[in-house]
């Protein structure tokens, strides 16, 4: 019968291998490889292609772990903002954080857009990002949202979320070619006008 230390060691090695594969996938996305092949991921991770598929049963499982990696990074960049503080300070802090998070997630978001229609894991990840962002907007700007009439609460919340969303950000950055600073200013001014309505 196999001893416990050997079993624990094998589990730890497996976790390190999976982490290396996910980190390699993320690094390739950051390098601009929007659809890295298994061979490129394996080469970057220092493993064989076969090792990838012995650690992840298929591409969907790999995508699930990859999206969890990006969600964890996003969690680290989100710092709670006290909803009781001054509106201007809250808005400035929220926009600064949101910009950092959008720029960080950009490689994964651009890659996901290519495969999302065919990947339940990527669609679930997108839904999770949207839900988390909506919840954060509701918390940070609870005072302003509470001031509007009940019939307007829903559309105002949706409008603010859209102003700070990835699709809006990528339109400003990629379609209009704006700098990070100019794009952040558009976001801040749009949110200010909406929340002052």
PDB file of C-alpha atoms in Angstrom:
ATOM      1  CA  UNK A   1       0.000   0.000   0.000  1.00  0.00           C
ATOM      2  CA  UNK A   2       1.329   3.450  -0.952  1.00  0.00           C
ATOM      3  CA  UNK A   3       2.421   5.685   1.895  1.00  0.00           C
ATOM      4  CA  UNK A   4       0.694   8.995   2.657  1.00  0.00           C
ATOM      5  CA  UNK A   5       3.790  11.181   1.988  1.00  0.00           C
ATOM      6  CA  UNK A   6       4.117   9.781  -1.549  1.00  0.00           C
ATOM      7  CA  UNK A   7       0.450  10.439  -2.222  1.00  0.00           C
ATOM      8  CA  UNK A   8       0.703  13.990  -0.868  1.00  0.00           C
ATOM      9  CA  UNK A   9       3.809  14.607  -2.962  1.00  0.00           C
ATOM     10  CA  UNK A  10       2.114  13.413  -6.130  1.00  0.00           C
ATOM     11  CA  UNK A  11      -0.899  15.654  -5.435  1.00  0.00           C
ATOM     12  CA  UNK A  12       1.372  18.644  -4.821  1.00  0.00           C
ATOM     13  CA  UNK A  13       3.304  17.973  -8.043  1.00  0.00           C
ATOM     14  CA  UNK A  14       0.052  17.740  -9.962  1.00  0.00           C
ATOM     15  CA  UNK A  15      -1.125  21.067  -8.548  1.00  0.00           C
ATOM     16  CA  UNK A  16       2.201  22.711  -9.446  1.00  0.00           C
ATOM     17  CA  UNK A  17       1.990  21.319 -12.976  1.00  0.00           C
ATOM     18  CA  UNK A  18      -1.565  22.594 -13.452  1.00  0.00           C
ATOM     19  CA  UNK A  19      -0.577  25.998 -12.059  1.00  0.00           C
ATOM     20  CA  UNK A  20       2.392  26.146 -14.459  1.00  0.00           C
ATOM     21  CA  UNK A  21       0.146  25.317 -17.423  1.00  0.00           C
ATOM     22  CA  UNK A  22      -2.402  27.980 -16.468  1.00  0.00           C
ATOM     23  CA  UNK A  23       0.354  30.552 -15.873  1.00  0.00           C
ATOM     24  CA  UNK A  24       1.866  29.715 -19.272  1.00  0.00           C
ATOM     25  CA  UNK A  25      -1.522  30.134 -20.956  1.00  0.00           C
ATOM     26  CA  UNK A  26      -1.990  33.519 -19.253  1.00  0.00           C
ATOM     27  CA  UNK A  27       1.527  34.633 -20.231  1.00  0.00           C
ATOM     28  CA  UNK A  28       0.878  33.796 -23.880  1.00  0.00           C
ATOM     29  CA  UNK A  29      -2.348  35.807 -23.824  1.00  0.00           C
ATOM     30  CA  UNK A  30      -0.445  38.756 -22.349  1.00  0.00           C
ATOM     31  CA  UNK A  31       2.112  38.383 -25.150  1.00  0.00           C
ATOM     32  CA  UNK A  32      -0.683  38.837 -27.699  1.00  0.00           C
ATOM     33  CA  UNK A  33      -1.283  35.166 -28.576  1.00  0.00           C
ATOM     34  CA  UNK A  34      -5.076  35.295 -28.497  1.00  0.00           C
ATOM     35  CA  UNK A  35      -5.523  31.595 -29.325  1.00  0.00           C
ATOM     36  CA  UNK A  36      -2.374  29.813 -28.141  1.00  0.00           C
ATOM     37  CA  UNK A  37      -2.068  26.201 -29.235  1.00  0.00           C
ATOM     38  CA  UNK A  38      -1.533  23.374 -26.780  1.00  0.00           C
ATOM     39  CA  UNK A  39       1.993  23.008 -28.175  1.00  0.00           C
ATOM     40  CA  UNK A  40       2.818  26.657 -27.381  1.00  0.00           C
ATOM     41  CA  UNK A  41       1.314  26.394 -23.902  1.00  0.00           C
ATOM     42  CA  UNK A  42       3.275  23.212 -23.253  1.00  0.00           C
ATOM     43  CA  UNK A  43       6.513  24.784 -24.466  1.00  0.00           C
ATOM     44  CA  UNK A  44       6.024  27.878 -22.262  1.00  0.00           C
ATOM     45  CA  UNK A  45       5.136  25.693 -19.252  1.00  0.00           C
ATOM     46  CA  UNK A  46       8.081  23.347 -19.829  1.00  0.00           C
ATOM     47  CA  UNK A  47       5.894  20.265 -20.155  1.00  0.00           C
ATOM     48  CA  UNK A  48       4.724  17.985 -22.951  1.00  0.00           C
ATOM     49  CA  UNK A  49       1.421  18.405 -24.771  1.00  0.00           C
ATOM     50  CA  UNK A  50       0.424  15.034 -23.347  1.00  0.00           C
ATOM     51  CA  UNK A  51       0.963  16.427 -19.824  1.00  0.00           C
ATOM     52  CA  UNK A  52      -1.583  19.151 -20.517  1.00  0.00           C
ATOM     53  CA  UNK A  53      -4.253  16.625 -21.395  1.00  0.00           C
ATOM     54  CA  UNK A  54      -3.430  14.303 -18.499  1.00  0.00           C
ATOM     55  CA  UNK A  55      -3.991  17.251 -16.145  1.00  0.00           C
ATOM     56  CA  UNK A  56      -7.039  18.699 -17.913  1.00  0.00           C
ATOM     57  CA  UNK A  57      -9.515  16.313 -19.476  1.00  0.00           C
ATOM     58  CA  UNK A  58     -10.368  18.705 -22.333  1.00  0.00           C
ATOM     59  CA  UNK A  59     -10.201  22.317 -23.505  1.00  0.00           C
ATOM     60  CA  UNK A  60     -13.295  23.271 -21.489  1.00  0.00           C
ATOM     61  CA  UNK A  61     -11.681  22.165 -18.248  1.00  0.00           C
ATOM     62  CA  UNK A  62      -8.544  24.101 -19.170  1.00  0.00           C
ATOM     63  CA  UNK A  63     -10.693  27.180 -19.902  1.00  0.00           C
ATOM     64  CA  UNK A  64     -12.490  26.809 -16.564  1.00  0.00           C
ATOM     65  CA  UNK A  65      -9.187  26.831 -14.679  1.00  0.00           C
ATOM     66  CA  UNK A  66      -7.891  29.668 -16.839  1.00  0.00           C
ATOM     67  CA  UNK A  67     -10.930  31.857 -16.163  1.00  0.00           C
ATOM     68  CA  UNK A  68     -10.625  31.099 -12.433  1.00  0.00           C
ATOM     69  CA  UNK A  69      -7.035  32.373 -12.646  1.00  0.00           C
ATOM     70  CA  UNK A  70      -8.193  35.686 -14.154  1.00  0.00           C
ATOM     71  CA  UNK A  71     -11.073  36.005 -11.672  1.00  0.00           C
ATOM     72  CA  UNK A  72      -8.608  35.547  -8.799  1.00  0.00           C
ATOM     73  CA  UNK A  73      -6.364  38.264 -10.244  1.00  0.00           C
ATOM     74  CA  UNK A  74      -9.371  40.543 -10.574  1.00  0.00           C
ATOM     75  CA  UNK A  75     -10.269  39.863  -6.932  1.00  0.00           C
ATOM     76  CA  UNK A  76      -6.796  40.967  -5.869  1.00  0.00           C
ATOM     77  CA  UNK A  77      -7.168  44.265  -7.735  1.00  0.00           C
ATOM     78  CA  UNK A  78     -10.574  45.054  -6.196  1.00  0.00           C
ATOM     79  CA  UNK A  79     -10.303  46.949  -2.906  1.00  0.00           C
ATOM     80  CA  UNK A  80     -13.589  47.660  -1.098  1.00  0.00           C
ATOM     81  CA  UNK A  81     -14.693  51.293  -1.280  1.00  0.00           C
ATOM     82  CA  UNK A  82     -16.629  52.756   1.620  1.00  0.00           C
ATOM     83  CA  UNK A  83     -20.062  53.773   0.247  1.00  0.00           C
ATOM     84  CA  UNK A  84     -20.351  56.400   2.995  1.00  0.00           C
ATOM     85  CA  UNK A  85     -17.432  58.502   1.754  1.00  0.00           C
ATOM     86  CA  UNK A  86     -17.686  61.610  -0.417  1.00  0.00           C
ATOM     87  CA  UNK A  87     -19.066  60.969  -3.924  1.00  0.00           C
ATOM     88  CA  UNK A  88     -16.140  62.568  -5.762  1.00  0.00           C
ATOM     89  CA  UNK A  89     -13.642  60.460  -3.815  1.00  0.00           C
ATOM     90  CA  UNK A  90     -15.666  57.303  -4.362  1.00  0.00           C
ATOM     91  CA  UNK A  91     -16.011  57.929  -8.076  1.00  0.00           C
ATOM     92  CA  UNK A  92     -12.305  58.698  -8.533  1.00  0.00           C
ATOM     93  CA  UNK A  93     -11.291  55.602  -6.566  1.00  0.00           C
ATOM     94  CA  UNK A  94     -13.767  53.377  -8.393  1.00  0.00           C
ATOM     95  CA  UNK A  95     -12.669  54.567 -11.844  1.00  0.00           C
ATOM     96  CA  UNK A  96      -8.963  54.204 -11.012  1.00  0.00           C
ATOM     97  CA  UNK A  97      -9.534  50.648  -9.773  1.00  0.00           C
ATOM     98  CA  UNK A  98     -11.793  49.765 -12.668  1.00  0.00           C
ATOM     99  CA  UNK A  99      -9.230  50.989 -15.221  1.00  0.00           C
ATOM    100  CA  UNK A 100      -6.476  48.871 -13.634  1.00  0.00           C
ATOM    101  CA  UNK A 101      -8.768  45.846 -13.659  1.00  0.00           C
ATOM    102  CA  UNK A 102      -9.874  46.357 -17.267  1.00  0.00           C
ATOM    103  CA  UNK A 103      -6.313  46.743 -18.511  1.00  0.00           C
ATOM    104  CA  UNK A 104      -5.308  43.623 -16.581  1.00  0.00           C
ATOM    105  CA  UNK A 105      -8.164  41.493 -17.936  1.00  0.00           C
ATOM    106  CA  UNK A 106      -7.798  42.826 -21.508  1.00  0.00           C
ATOM    107  CA  UNK A 107      -5.718  39.919 -22.898  1.00  0.00           C
ATOM    108  CA  UNK A 108      -8.131  37.310 -21.520  1.00  0.00           C
ATOM    109  CA  UNK A 109     -11.199  39.269 -22.635  1.00  0.00           C
ATOM    110  CA  UNK A 110      -9.891  39.664 -26.193  1.00  0.00           C
ATOM    111  CA  UNK A 111      -9.091  35.955 -26.345  1.00  0.00           C
ATOM    112  CA  UNK A 112     -12.427  34.917 -24.852  1.00  0.00           C
ATOM    113  CA  UNK A 113     -14.352  36.948 -27.431  1.00  0.00           C
ATOM    114  CA  UNK A 114     -13.054  34.622 -30.160  1.00  0.00           C
ATOM    115  CA  UNK A 115     -14.232  31.406 -28.500  1.00  0.00           C
ATOM    116  CA  UNK A 116     -17.094  32.476 -26.227  1.00  0.00           C
ATOM    117  CA  UNK A 117     -19.906  31.372 -28.567  1.00  0.00           C
ATOM    118  CA  UNK A 118     -18.553  27.810 -28.462  1.00  0.00           C
ATOM    119  CA  UNK A 119     -17.451  27.608 -24.815  1.00  0.00           C
ATOM    120  CA  UNK A 120     -19.816  27.255 -21.839  1.00  0.00           C
ATOM    121  CA  UNK A 121     -16.852  27.902 -19.510  1.00  0.00           C
ATOM    122  CA  UNK A 122     -16.081  31.249 -21.143  1.00  0.00           C
ATOM    123  CA  UNK A 123     -19.746  32.287 -21.195  1.00  0.00           C
ATOM    124  CA  UNK A 124     -20.040  31.439 -17.497  1.00  0.00           C
ATOM    125  CA  UNK A 125     -16.920  33.469 -16.760  1.00  0.00           C
ATOM    126  CA  UNK A 126     -18.319  36.483 -18.600  1.00  0.00           C
ATOM    127  CA  UNK A 127     -21.578  36.222 -16.674  1.00  0.00           C
ATOM    128  CA  UNK A 128     -19.633  36.043 -13.428  1.00  0.00           C
ATOM    129  CA  UNK A 129     -17.642  39.172 -14.308  1.00  0.00           C
ATOM    130  CA  UNK A 130     -20.813  41.088 -15.199  1.00  0.00           C
ATOM    131  CA  UNK A 131     -22.607  40.007 -12.020  1.00  0.00           C
ATOM    132  CA  UNK A 132     -19.648  40.905  -9.800  1.00  0.00           C
ATOM    133  CA  UNK A 133     -19.272  44.290 -11.441  1.00  0.00           C
ATOM    134  CA  UNK A 134     -22.978  45.060 -11.066  1.00  0.00           C
ATOM    135  CA  UNK A 135     -22.876  44.098  -7.385  1.00  0.00           C
ATOM    136  CA  UNK A 136     -19.830  46.336  -6.819  1.00  0.00           C
ATOM    137  CA  UNK A 137     -21.497  49.308  -8.559  1.00  0.00           C
ATOM    138  CA  UNK A 138     -24.632  48.799  -6.444  1.00  0.00           C
ATOM    139  CA  UNK A 139     -22.544  48.778  -3.274  1.00  0.00           C
ATOM    140  CA  UNK A 140     -20.224  51.704  -4.041  1.00  0.00           C
ATOM    141  CA  UNK A 141     -22.946  53.990  -5.400  1.00  0.00           C
ATOM    142  CA  UNK A 142     -25.835  52.857  -3.186  1.00  0.00           C
ATOM    143  CA  UNK A 143     -26.523  56.440  -2.037  1.00  0.00           C
ATOM    144  CA  UNK A 144     -26.897  57.814  -5.564  1.00  0.00           C
ATOM    145  CA  UNK A 145     -28.918  54.830  -6.800  1.00  0.00           C
ATOM    146  CA  UNK A 146     -31.256  55.132  -3.806  1.00  0.00           C
ATOM    147  CA  UNK A 147     -32.025  58.753  -4.677  1.00  0.00           C
ATOM    148  CA  UNK A 148     -33.639  57.947  -8.012  1.00  0.00           C
ATOM    149  CA  UNK A 149     -37.265  56.956  -8.410  1.00  0.00           C
ATOM    150  CA  UNK A 150     -37.967  53.253  -8.084  1.00  0.00           C
ATOM    151  CA  UNK A 151     -38.988  53.038 -11.754  1.00  0.00           C
ATOM    152  CA  UNK A 152     -35.621  54.481 -12.806  1.00  0.00           C
ATOM    153  CA  UNK A 153     -33.382  52.398 -10.536  1.00  0.00           C
ATOM    154  CA  UNK A 154     -33.012  49.498 -12.975  1.00  0.00           C
ATOM    155  CA  UNK A 155     -32.097  51.503 -16.059  1.00  0.00           C
ATOM    156  CA  UNK A 156     -29.738  53.748 -14.089  1.00  0.00           C
ATOM    157  CA  UNK A 157     -27.882  50.756 -12.644  1.00  0.00           C
ATOM    158  CA  UNK A 158     -27.611  49.163 -16.098  1.00  0.00           C
ATOM    159  CA  UNK A 159     -26.396  52.426 -17.645  1.00  0.00           C
ATOM    160  CA  UNK A 160     -23.663  52.885 -15.016  1.00  0.00           C
ATOM    161  CA  UNK A 161     -22.539  49.277 -15.433  1.00  0.00           C
ATOM    162  CA  UNK A 162     -22.376  49.715 -19.215  1.00  0.00           C
ATOM    163  CA  UNK A 163     -20.298  52.897 -18.801  1.00  0.00           C
ATOM    164  CA  UNK A 164     -17.667  50.923 -16.857  1.00  0.00           C
ATOM    165  CA  UNK A 165     -17.924  47.641 -18.778  1.00  0.00           C
ATOM    166  CA  UNK A 166     -15.355  45.812 -20.877  1.00  0.00           C
ATOM    167  CA  UNK A 167     -17.282  46.317 -24.187  1.00  0.00           C
ATOM    168  CA  UNK A 168     -17.336  50.080 -23.608  1.00  0.00           C
ATOM    169  CA  UNK A 169     -13.682  50.109 -22.568  1.00  0.00           C
ATOM    170  CA  UNK A 170     -12.525  48.143 -25.606  1.00  0.00           C
ATOM    171  CA  UNK A 171     -14.509  50.463 -27.885  1.00  0.00           C
ATOM    172  CA  UNK A 172     -12.760  53.482 -26.387  1.00  0.00           C
ATOM    173  CA  UNK A 173      -9.309  51.874 -26.426  1.00  0.00           C
ATOM    174  CA  UNK A 174      -9.400  49.764 -29.599  1.00  0.00           C
ATOM    175  CA  UNK A 175     -12.029  51.325 -31.866  1.00  0.00           C
ATOM    176  CA  UNK A 176     -11.420  54.989 -31.020  1.00  0.00           C
ATOM    177  CA  UNK A 177      -7.729  54.554 -30.184  1.00  0.00           C
ATOM    178  CA  UNK A 178      -7.959  56.602 -26.982  1.00  0.00           C
ATOM    179  CA  UNK A 179      -5.229  56.505 -24.360  1.00  0.00           C
ATOM    180  CA  UNK A 180      -5.873  54.913 -20.984  1.00  0.00           C
ATOM    181  CA  UNK A 181      -6.093  58.381 -19.423  1.00  0.00           C
ATOM    182  CA  UNK A 182      -8.600  59.697 -21.997  1.00  0.00           C
ATOM    183  CA  UNK A 183     -10.685  56.521 -21.786  1.00  0.00           C
ATOM    184  CA  UNK A 184     -10.739  56.789 -17.988  1.00  0.00           C
ATOM    185  CA  UNK A 185     -11.915  60.386 -18.304  1.00  0.00           C
ATOM    186  CA  UNK A 186     -14.790  59.317 -20.573  1.00  0.00           C
ATOM    187  CA  UNK A 187     -15.777  56.653 -18.036  1.00  0.00           C
ATOM    188  CA  UNK A 188     -15.588  59.056 -15.096  1.00  0.00           C
ATOM    189  CA  UNK A 189     -17.571  61.824 -16.805  1.00  0.00           C
ATOM    190  CA  UNK A 190     -20.237  59.429 -18.078  1.00  0.00           C
ATOM    191  CA  UNK A 191     -20.711  57.881 -14.646  1.00  0.00           C
ATOM    192  CA  UNK A 192     -20.792  61.324 -13.024  1.00  0.00           C
ATOM    193  CA  UNK A 193     -23.548  62.552 -15.363  1.00  0.00           C
ATOM    194  CA  UNK A 194     -25.575  59.363 -14.900  1.00  0.00           C
ATOM    195  CA  UNK A 195     -25.312  59.276 -11.117  1.00  0.00           C
ATOM    196  CA  UNK A 196     -26.117  62.991 -10.816  1.00  0.00           C
ATOM    197  CA  UNK A 197     -29.347  62.571 -12.801  1.00  0.00           C
TER     198      UNK A 197
END
